PDB file of C-alpha atoms in Angstrom:
ATOM      1  CA  MET X  66      14.018   1.181 -10.287  1.00  0.00           C
ATOM      2  CA  ALA X  67      12.546  -2.323 -10.371  1.00  0.00           C
ATOM      3  CA  GLU X  68      14.758  -5.313 -10.936  1.00  0.00           C
ATOM      4  CA  LEU X  69      14.423  -7.265 -14.178  1.00  0.00           C
ATOM      5  CA  PHE X  70      14.790 -11.042 -14.165  1.00  0.00           C
ATOM      6  CA  GLU X  71      16.027 -13.007 -17.154  1.00  0.00           C
ATOM      7  CA  MET X  72      13.893 -16.084 -17.724  1.00  0.00           C
ATOM      8  CA  GLU X  73      15.439 -19.367 -18.827  1.00  0.00           C
ATOM      9  CA  GLU X  74      13.013 -21.261 -21.076  1.00  0.00           C
ATOM     10  CA  LYS X  75      12.102 -24.850 -20.269  1.00  0.00           C
ATOM     11  CA  GLN X  76       9.178 -27.121 -21.022  1.00  0.00           C
ATOM     12  CA  GLU X  77       6.905 -27.134 -18.016  1.00  0.00           C
ATOM     13  CA  ARG X  78       5.175 -30.258 -16.712  1.00  0.00           C
ATOM     14  CA  LEU X  79       1.680 -29.227 -15.684  1.00  0.00           C
ATOM     15  CA  ILE X  80      -1.400 -30.746 -14.035  1.00  0.00           C
ATOM     16  CA  LEU X  81      -4.745 -29.469 -15.329  1.00  0.00           C
ATOM     17  CA  VAL X  82      -7.613 -29.057 -12.863  1.00  0.00           C
ATOM     18  CA  GLY X  83     -11.297 -28.325 -13.370  1.00  0.00           C
ATOM     19  CA  VAL X  84     -14.452 -28.157 -11.239  1.00  0.00           C
ATOM     20  CA  ALA X  85     -17.614 -29.903 -12.494  1.00  0.00           C
ATOM     21  CA  THR X  86     -20.713 -28.293 -11.034  1.00  0.00           C
ATOM     22  CA  SER X  87     -23.304 -30.697 -12.452  1.00  0.00           C
ATOM     23  CA  GLU X  88     -23.671 -34.249 -13.766  1.00  0.00           C
ATOM     24  CA  HIS X  89     -23.871 -33.042 -17.367  1.00  0.00           C
ATOM     25  CA  ASP X  90     -21.023 -30.542 -17.053  1.00  0.00           C
ATOM     26  CA  ASP X  91     -18.621 -30.286 -20.009  1.00  0.00           C
ATOM     27  CA  THR X  92     -15.560 -30.005 -17.759  1.00  0.00           C
ATOM     28  CA  LYS X  93     -13.847 -33.047 -19.327  1.00  0.00           C
ATOM     29  CA  GLU X  94     -14.144 -31.582 -22.831  1.00  0.00           C
ATOM     30  CA  SER X  95     -13.044 -28.205 -21.521  1.00  0.00           C
ATOM     31  CA  LEU X  96      -9.913 -29.751 -19.978  1.00  0.00           C
ATOM     32  CA  GLU X  97      -9.106 -31.452 -23.285  1.00  0.00           C
ATOM     33  CA  GLU X  98      -9.294 -28.047 -24.947  1.00  0.00           C
ATOM     34  CA  LEU X  99      -7.115 -26.578 -22.194  1.00  0.00           C
ATOM     35  CA  LYS X 100      -4.608 -29.373 -22.814  1.00  0.00           C
ATOM     36  CA  GLU X 101      -4.278 -28.238 -26.436  1.00  0.00           C
ATOM     37  CA  LEU X 102      -3.837 -24.635 -25.307  1.00  0.00           C
ATOM     38  CA  VAL X 103      -1.110 -25.689 -22.863  1.00  0.00           C
ATOM     39  CA  LYS X 104       0.603 -27.612 -25.669  1.00  0.00           C
ATOM     40  CA  THR X 105       0.455 -24.549 -27.921  1.00  0.00           C
ATOM     41  CA  ALA X 106       2.021 -22.514 -25.106  1.00  0.00           C
ATOM     42  CA  GLY X 107       4.944 -24.968 -25.067  1.00  0.00           C
ATOM     43  CA  ALA X 108       4.156 -27.001 -21.944  1.00  0.00           C
ATOM     44  CA  GLU X 109       3.352 -30.670 -21.303  1.00  0.00           C
ATOM     45  CA  THR X 110       0.240 -31.957 -19.545  1.00  0.00           C
ATOM     46  CA  VAL X 111       1.110 -34.804 -17.161  1.00  0.00           C
ATOM     47  CA  ALA X 112      -2.341 -35.301 -15.576  1.00  0.00           C
ATOM     48  CA  MET X 113      -5.910 -33.980 -15.577  1.00  0.00           C
ATOM     49  CA  VAL X 114      -8.021 -33.775 -12.413  1.00  0.00           C
ATOM     50  CA  ILE X 115     -11.748 -33.038 -12.023  1.00  0.00           C
ATOM     51  CA  GLN X 116     -13.496 -32.251  -8.753  1.00  0.00           C
ATOM     52  CA  ASN X 117     -17.276 -32.544  -8.486  1.00  0.00           C
ATOM     53  CA  ARG X 118     -18.794 -29.869  -6.279  1.00  0.00           C
ATOM     54  CA  GLU X 119     -21.721 -27.425  -6.389  1.00  0.00           C
ATOM     55  CA  ARG X 120     -19.433 -24.486  -7.151  1.00  0.00           C
ATOM     56  CA  PRO X 121     -15.710 -23.684  -7.034  1.00  0.00           C
ATOM     57  CA  HIS X 122     -14.479 -22.958  -3.511  1.00  0.00           C
ATOM     58  CA  PRO X 123     -14.495 -19.127  -3.122  1.00  0.00           C
ATOM     59  CA  GLY X 124     -11.127 -19.110  -1.356  1.00  0.00           C
ATOM     60  CA  THR X 125      -9.133 -21.958  -2.889  1.00  0.00           C
ATOM     61  CA  TYR X 126     -11.088 -23.033  -6.020  1.00  0.00           C
ATOM     62  CA  LEU X 127     -10.760 -26.686  -4.879  1.00  0.00           C
ATOM     63  CA  GLY X 128     -11.914 -28.371  -1.685  1.00  0.00           C
ATOM     64  CA  LYS X 129      -9.507 -29.423   1.077  1.00  0.00           C
ATOM     65  CA  GLY X 130      -9.514 -33.125   0.148  1.00  0.00           C
ATOM     66  CA  LYS X 131      -8.783 -32.495  -3.521  1.00  0.00           C
ATOM     67  CA  ILE X 132      -5.981 -30.081  -2.600  1.00  0.00           C
ATOM     68  CA  GLU X 133      -4.351 -32.798  -0.488  1.00  0.00           C
ATOM     69  CA  GLU X 134      -4.686 -35.272  -3.366  1.00  0.00           C
ATOM     70  CA  LEU X 135      -3.228 -32.750  -5.787  1.00  0.00           C
ATOM     71  CA  PHE X 136      -0.329 -32.018  -3.406  1.00  0.00           C
ATOM     72  CA  SER X 137       0.701 -35.692  -3.569  1.00  0.00           C
ATOM     73  CA  MET X 138       0.312 -35.817  -7.366  1.00  0.00           C
ATOM     74  CA  ILE X 139       2.607 -32.839  -7.839  1.00  0.00           C
ATOM     75  CA  GLU X 140       5.418 -34.638  -6.028  1.00  0.00           C
ATOM     76  CA  GLU X 141       4.785 -38.021  -7.637  1.00  0.00           C
ATOM     77  CA  LEU X 142       4.698 -36.615 -11.175  1.00  0.00           C
ATOM     78  CA  SER X 143       7.451 -34.008 -10.644  1.00  0.00           C
ATOM     79  CA  ALA X 144       5.019 -31.389 -11.907  1.00  0.00           C
ATOM     80  CA  ASP X 145       6.134 -27.765 -12.240  1.00  0.00           C
ATOM     81  CA  GLY X 146       2.711 -26.270 -11.684  1.00  0.00           C
ATOM     82  CA  VAL X 147      -1.078 -26.463 -11.887  1.00  0.00           C
ATOM     83  CA  VAL X 148      -3.413 -24.885 -14.437  1.00  0.00           C
ATOM     84  CA  CYS X 149      -7.042 -24.311 -13.405  1.00  0.00           C
ATOM     85  CA  ASP X 150      -9.695 -24.396 -16.104  1.00  0.00           C
ATOM     86  CA  ASP X 151     -11.480 -21.290 -14.787  1.00  0.00           C
ATOM     87  CA  GLU X 152     -10.123 -17.798 -14.268  1.00  0.00           C
ATOM     88  CA  LEU X 153      -9.016 -17.535 -10.642  1.00  0.00           C
ATOM     89  CA  SER X 154      -9.425 -14.519  -8.413  1.00  0.00           C
ATOM     90  CA  PRO X 155      -6.199 -13.094  -6.945  1.00  0.00           C
ATOM     91  CA  ALA X 156      -7.167 -14.594  -3.555  1.00  0.00           C
ATOM     92  CA  GLN X 157      -7.861 -18.052  -5.016  1.00  0.00           C
ATOM     93  CA  MET X 158      -4.549 -18.057  -6.863  1.00  0.00           C
ATOM     94  CA  LYS X 159      -2.563 -16.941  -3.785  1.00  0.00           C
ATOM     95  CA  ASN X 160      -4.316 -19.375  -1.393  1.00  0.00           C
ATOM     96  CA  LEU X 161      -3.983 -22.317  -3.758  1.00  0.00           C
ATOM     97  CA  GLU X 162      -0.312 -21.554  -4.347  1.00  0.00           C
ATOM     98  CA  ASP X 163       0.298 -21.415  -0.592  1.00  0.00           C
ATOM     99  CA  ALA X 164      -1.515 -24.731  -0.074  1.00  0.00           C
ATOM    100  CA  LEU X 165       0.241 -26.593  -2.892  1.00  0.00           C
ATOM    101  CA  GLY X 166       3.646 -24.937  -2.803  1.00  0.00           C
ATOM    102  CA  THR X 167       3.854 -24.677  -6.594  1.00  0.00           C
ATOM    103  CA  ARG X 168       3.017 -22.340  -9.464  1.00  0.00           C
ATOM    104  CA  ILE X 169      -0.702 -21.797 -10.035  1.00  0.00           C
ATOM    105  CA  MET X 170      -2.029 -20.632 -13.400  1.00  0.00           C
ATOM    106  CA  ASP X 171      -5.438 -20.380 -15.006  1.00  0.00           C
ATOM    107  CA  ARG X 172      -6.907 -20.562 -18.506  1.00  0.00           C
ATOM    108  CA  THR X 173      -6.670 -16.797 -18.991  1.00  0.00           C
ATOM    109  CA  MET X 174      -2.941 -16.792 -18.228  1.00  0.00           C
ATOM    110  CA  VAL X 175      -2.349 -19.569 -20.785  1.00  0.00           C
ATOM    111  CA  ILE X 176      -4.302 -17.769 -23.509  1.00  0.00           C
ATOM    112  CA  LEU X 177      -2.503 -14.472 -22.871  1.00  0.00           C
ATOM    113  CA  ASP X 178       0.830 -16.298 -23.019  1.00  0.00           C
ATOM    114  CA  ILE X 179      -0.064 -17.775 -26.426  1.00  0.00           C
ATOM    115  CA  PHE X 180      -1.067 -14.345 -27.709  1.00  0.00           C
ATOM    116  CA  ALA X 181       2.211 -12.931 -26.368  1.00  0.00           C
ATOM    117  CA  GLN X 182       4.217 -15.526 -28.286  1.00  0.00           C
ATOM    118  CA  HIS X 183       2.388 -14.901 -31.561  1.00  0.00           C
ATOM    119  CA  ALA X 184       1.755 -11.143 -31.544  1.00  0.00           C
ATOM    120  CA  SER X 185       3.477  -9.699 -34.610  1.00  0.00           C
ATOM    121  CA  THR X 186       2.028  -6.260 -35.372  1.00  0.00           C
ATOM    122  CA  LYS X 187       2.798  -3.208 -33.250  1.00  0.00           C
ATOM    123  CA  GLU X 188      -0.861  -2.838 -32.279  1.00  0.00           C
ATOM    124  CA  GLY X 189      -1.147  -6.527 -31.447  1.00  0.00           C
ATOM    125  CA  LYS X 190       1.920  -6.425 -29.208  1.00  0.00           C
ATOM    126  CA  ILE X 191       0.638  -3.360 -27.370  1.00  0.00           C
ATOM    127  CA  GLN X 192      -2.803  -4.893 -26.830  1.00  0.00           C
ATOM    128  CA  VAL X 193      -1.359  -8.162 -25.560  1.00  0.00           C
ATOM    129  CA  GLU X 194       1.050  -6.447 -23.184  1.00  0.00           C
ATOM    130  CA  LEU X 195      -1.781  -4.269 -21.859  1.00  0.00           C
ATOM    131  CA  ALA X 196      -3.948  -7.320 -21.242  1.00  0.00           C
ATOM    132  CA  GLN X 197      -1.082  -9.127 -19.497  1.00  0.00           C
ATOM    133  CA  LEU X 198      -0.260  -6.176 -17.246  1.00  0.00           C
ATOM    134  CA  LYS X 199      -3.893  -5.590 -16.267  1.00  0.00           C
ATOM    135  CA  TYR X 200      -4.262  -9.301 -15.490  1.00  0.00           C
ATOM    136  CA  THR X 201      -0.968  -9.554 -13.583  1.00  0.00           C
ATOM    137  CA  ALA X 202      -1.018  -6.376 -11.470  1.00  0.00           C
ATOM    138  CA  PRO X 203      -3.669  -7.452  -8.899  1.00  0.00           C
ATOM    139  CA  ARG X 204      -2.040 -10.892  -8.640  1.00  0.00           C
ATOM    140  CA  LEU X 205       1.436  -9.641  -7.698  1.00  0.00           C
ATOM    141  CA  VAL X 206       0.558  -9.095  -4.017  1.00  0.00           C
ATOM    142  CA  GLY X 207       2.846 -11.326  -1.974  1.00  0.00           C
ATOM    143  CA  HIS X 208       4.351 -12.954  -5.077  1.00  0.00           C
ATOM    144  CA  GLY X 209       7.377 -10.775  -5.896  1.00  0.00           C
ATOM    145  CA  THR X 210       9.963 -13.167  -4.493  1.00  0.00           C
ATOM    146  CA  GLU X 211       8.377 -16.299  -5.937  1.00  0.00           C
ATOM    147  CA  LEU X 212       8.026 -14.763  -9.406  1.00  0.00           C
ATOM    148  CA  SER X 213      11.749 -14.039  -9.536  1.00  0.00           C
ATOM    149  CA  ARG X 214      12.430 -17.778  -9.356  1.00  0.00           C
ATOM    150  CA  LEU X 215       9.981 -18.989 -12.005  1.00  0.00           C
ATOM    151  CA  GLY X 216      12.648 -19.876 -14.550  1.00  0.00           C
ATOM    152  CA  GLY X 217      10.489 -18.840 -17.503  1.00  0.00           C
ATOM    153  CA  GLY X 218       7.399 -20.511 -18.893  1.00  0.00           C
ATOM    154  CA  ILE X 219       3.708 -19.661 -19.119  1.00  0.00           C
ATOM    155  CA  GLY X 220       2.819 -16.282 -17.678  1.00  0.00           C
ATOM    156  CA  THR X 221       6.361 -14.869 -17.713  1.00  0.00           C
ATOM    157  CA  ARG X 222       6.569 -13.895 -21.380  1.00  0.00           C
ATOM    158  CA  GLY X 223       5.604 -10.673 -23.064  1.00  0.00           C
ATOM    159  CA  PRO X 224       5.187 -10.178 -26.821  1.00  0.00           C
ATOM    160  CA  GLY X 225       8.725 -10.311 -28.144  1.00  0.00           C
ATOM    161  CA  GLU X 226      10.158 -10.117 -24.627  1.00  0.00           C
ATOM    162  CA  LYS X 227      11.686 -12.633 -22.213  1.00  0.00           C
ATOM    163  CA  LYS X 228      11.681 -10.461 -19.101  1.00  0.00           C
ATOM    164  CA  LEU X 229       9.131  -9.868 -16.359  1.00  0.00           C
ATOM    165  CA  GLU X 230       8.743  -6.525 -14.605  1.00  0.00           C
ATOM    166  CA  MET X 231       8.093  -6.922 -10.869  1.00  0.00           C
ATOM    167  CA  ASP X 232       7.355  -3.382  -9.695  1.00  0.00           C
ATOM    168  CA  ARG X 233       3.609  -2.674  -9.471  1.00  0.00           C
ATOM    169  CA  ARG X 234       4.178   1.095  -9.606  1.00  0.00           C
ATOM    170  CA  LEU X 235       6.091   0.754 -12.854  1.00  0.00           C
ATOM    171  CA  ILE X 236       3.361  -1.515 -14.187  1.00  0.00           C
ATOM    172  CA  LYS X 237       0.887   1.340 -13.675  1.00  0.00           C
ATOM    173  CA  ASP X 238       3.200   3.736 -15.534  1.00  0.00           C
ATOM    174  CA  ARG X 239       3.725   1.190 -18.310  1.00  0.00           C
ATOM    175  CA  ILE X 240      -0.040   0.745 -18.753  1.00  0.00           C
ATOM    176  CA  ALA X 241      -0.448   4.521 -19.161  1.00  0.00           C
ATOM    177  CA  GLN X 242       2.394   4.623 -21.697  1.00  0.00           C
ATOM    178  CA  LEU X 243       0.950   1.703 -23.688  1.00  0.00           C
ATOM    179  CA  ASN X 244      -2.475   3.355 -23.776  1.00  0.00           C
ATOM    180  CA  ARG X 245      -0.889   6.464 -25.305  1.00  0.00           C
ATOM    181  CA  GLU X 246       0.997   4.356 -27.861  1.00  0.00           C
ATOM    182  CA  LEU X 247      -2.176   2.466 -28.720  1.00  0.00           C
ATOM    183  CA  GLU X 248      -4.020   5.730 -29.372  1.00  0.00           C
ATOM    184  CA  ASP X 249      -1.299   6.766 -31.837  1.00  0.00           C
ATOM    185  CA  VAL X 250      -1.445   3.380 -33.601  1.00  0.00           C
ATOM    186  CA  VAL X 251      -5.232   3.554 -33.846  1.00  0.00           C
ATOM    187  CA  LYS X 252      -5.058   7.033 -35.406  1.00  0.00           C
ATOM    188  CA  SER X 253      -2.546   5.801 -37.987  1.00  0.00           C
ATOM    189  CA  ARG X 254      -4.717   2.773 -38.720  1.00  0.00           C
ATOM    190  CA  GLU X 255      -7.763   4.996 -39.283  1.00  0.00           C
ATOM    191  CA  VAL X 256      -5.819   6.979 -41.886  1.00  0.00           C
ATOM    192  CA  LEU X 257      -4.860   3.745 -43.671  1.00  0.00           C
ATOM    193  CA  ARG X 258      -8.447   2.478 -43.452  1.00  0.00           C
ATOM    194  CA  ALA X 259      -9.724   5.648 -45.077  1.00  0.00           C
ATOM    195  CA  ALA X 260      -7.243   5.134 -47.916  1.00  0.00           C
ATOM    196  CA  ARG X 261      -8.392   1.518 -48.357  1.00  0.00           C
ATOM    197  CA  ASN X 262     -12.024   2.606 -48.445  1.00  0.00           C
ATOM    198  CA  ARG X 263     -11.189   4.734 -51.473  1.00  0.00           C
ATOM    199  CA  ASN X 264      -9.718   1.650 -53.145  1.00  0.00           C
ATOM    200  CA  PRO X 265     -12.283  -0.589 -54.950  1.00  0.00           C
ATOM    201  CA  ILE X 266     -10.389  -3.788 -54.033  1.00  0.00           C
ATOM    202  CA  PRO X 267     -12.276  -5.630 -51.228  1.00  0.00           C
ATOM    203  CA  VAL X 268     -10.572  -6.558 -47.942  1.00  0.00           C
ATOM    204  CA  VAL X 269     -11.271  -9.935 -46.311  1.00  0.00           C
ATOM    205  CA  ALA X 270     -10.329 -10.989 -42.766  1.00  0.00           C
ATOM    206  CA  ILE X 271     -10.191 -14.487 -41.249  1.00  0.00           C
ATOM    207  CA  VAL X 272     -11.048 -14.504 -37.552  1.00  0.00           C
ATOM    208  CA  GLY X 273     -11.006 -17.495 -35.224  1.00  0.00           C
ATOM    209  CA  TYR X 274      -9.884 -19.023 -31.935  1.00  0.00           C
ATOM    210  CA  THR X 275      -6.336 -20.237 -31.321  1.00  0.00           C
ATOM    211  CA  ASN X 276      -5.555 -23.369 -33.405  1.00  0.00           C
ATOM    212  CA  ALA X 277      -8.864 -23.053 -35.256  1.00  0.00           C
ATOM    213  CA  GLY X 278      -7.159 -23.452 -38.644  1.00  0.00           C
ATOM    214  CA  LYS X 279      -6.977 -19.832 -39.841  1.00  0.00           C
ATOM    215  CA  SER X 280      -3.509 -20.187 -41.399  1.00  0.00           C
ATOM    216  CA  THR X 281      -4.469 -23.513 -43.026  1.00  0.00           C
ATOM    217  CA  MET X 282      -7.554 -21.927 -44.588  1.00  0.00           C
ATOM    218  CA  LEU X 283      -5.535 -18.941 -45.819  1.00  0.00           C
ATOM    219  CA  ASN X 284      -2.957 -21.270 -47.374  1.00  0.00           C
ATOM    220  CA  TYR X 285      -5.690 -23.203 -49.200  1.00  0.00           C
ATOM    221  CA  LEU X 286      -7.307 -20.009 -50.468  1.00  0.00           C
ATOM    222  CA  THR X 287      -4.052 -18.547 -51.745  1.00  0.00           C
TER     223      THR X 287
END
């Protein structure tokens, strides 16, 4: 049976990093958006770094010189980790973590963490946990020991949970179980939808990105 690790919450100090591939790239604006996402996830941005290059490095996302610069910044700013503006491949994440000796995250991990914190319905929680497990599983190679010492924070939370499962085999079993649960929830929802369709009262939904103002709009309307 896999070991479960209790995570102690703390506010992380993070450096945001992006790669600009052209002169008119919107990387700066994208990092500002990422900063707001990081804030929503409960962390603090202590610096933002942009590297100009034709394309992200296939193995480490950043070039050697920028990695060395970032290594010094992490120590100077007492940063707890780095968040990359693009989704990293498992190899990029592992290589960058080895080079910098700190936690490496990406935009996808931050967004999933926000969803995990705010999921409230049974279906929402299942969907978020599924997305987290499918994202995490290929990135666990060589990281089991390091993950046990994270101390909480972005990427370690599940919807309504404060524990992280380390065993990849159990992750596979959990994904299968969640898929079965999701099927049951969907069937129940279809029954409720059919009942609503027989009701003449219209149903309205507000859909939008994180922090887009959905709750504010709903409050104004009601």
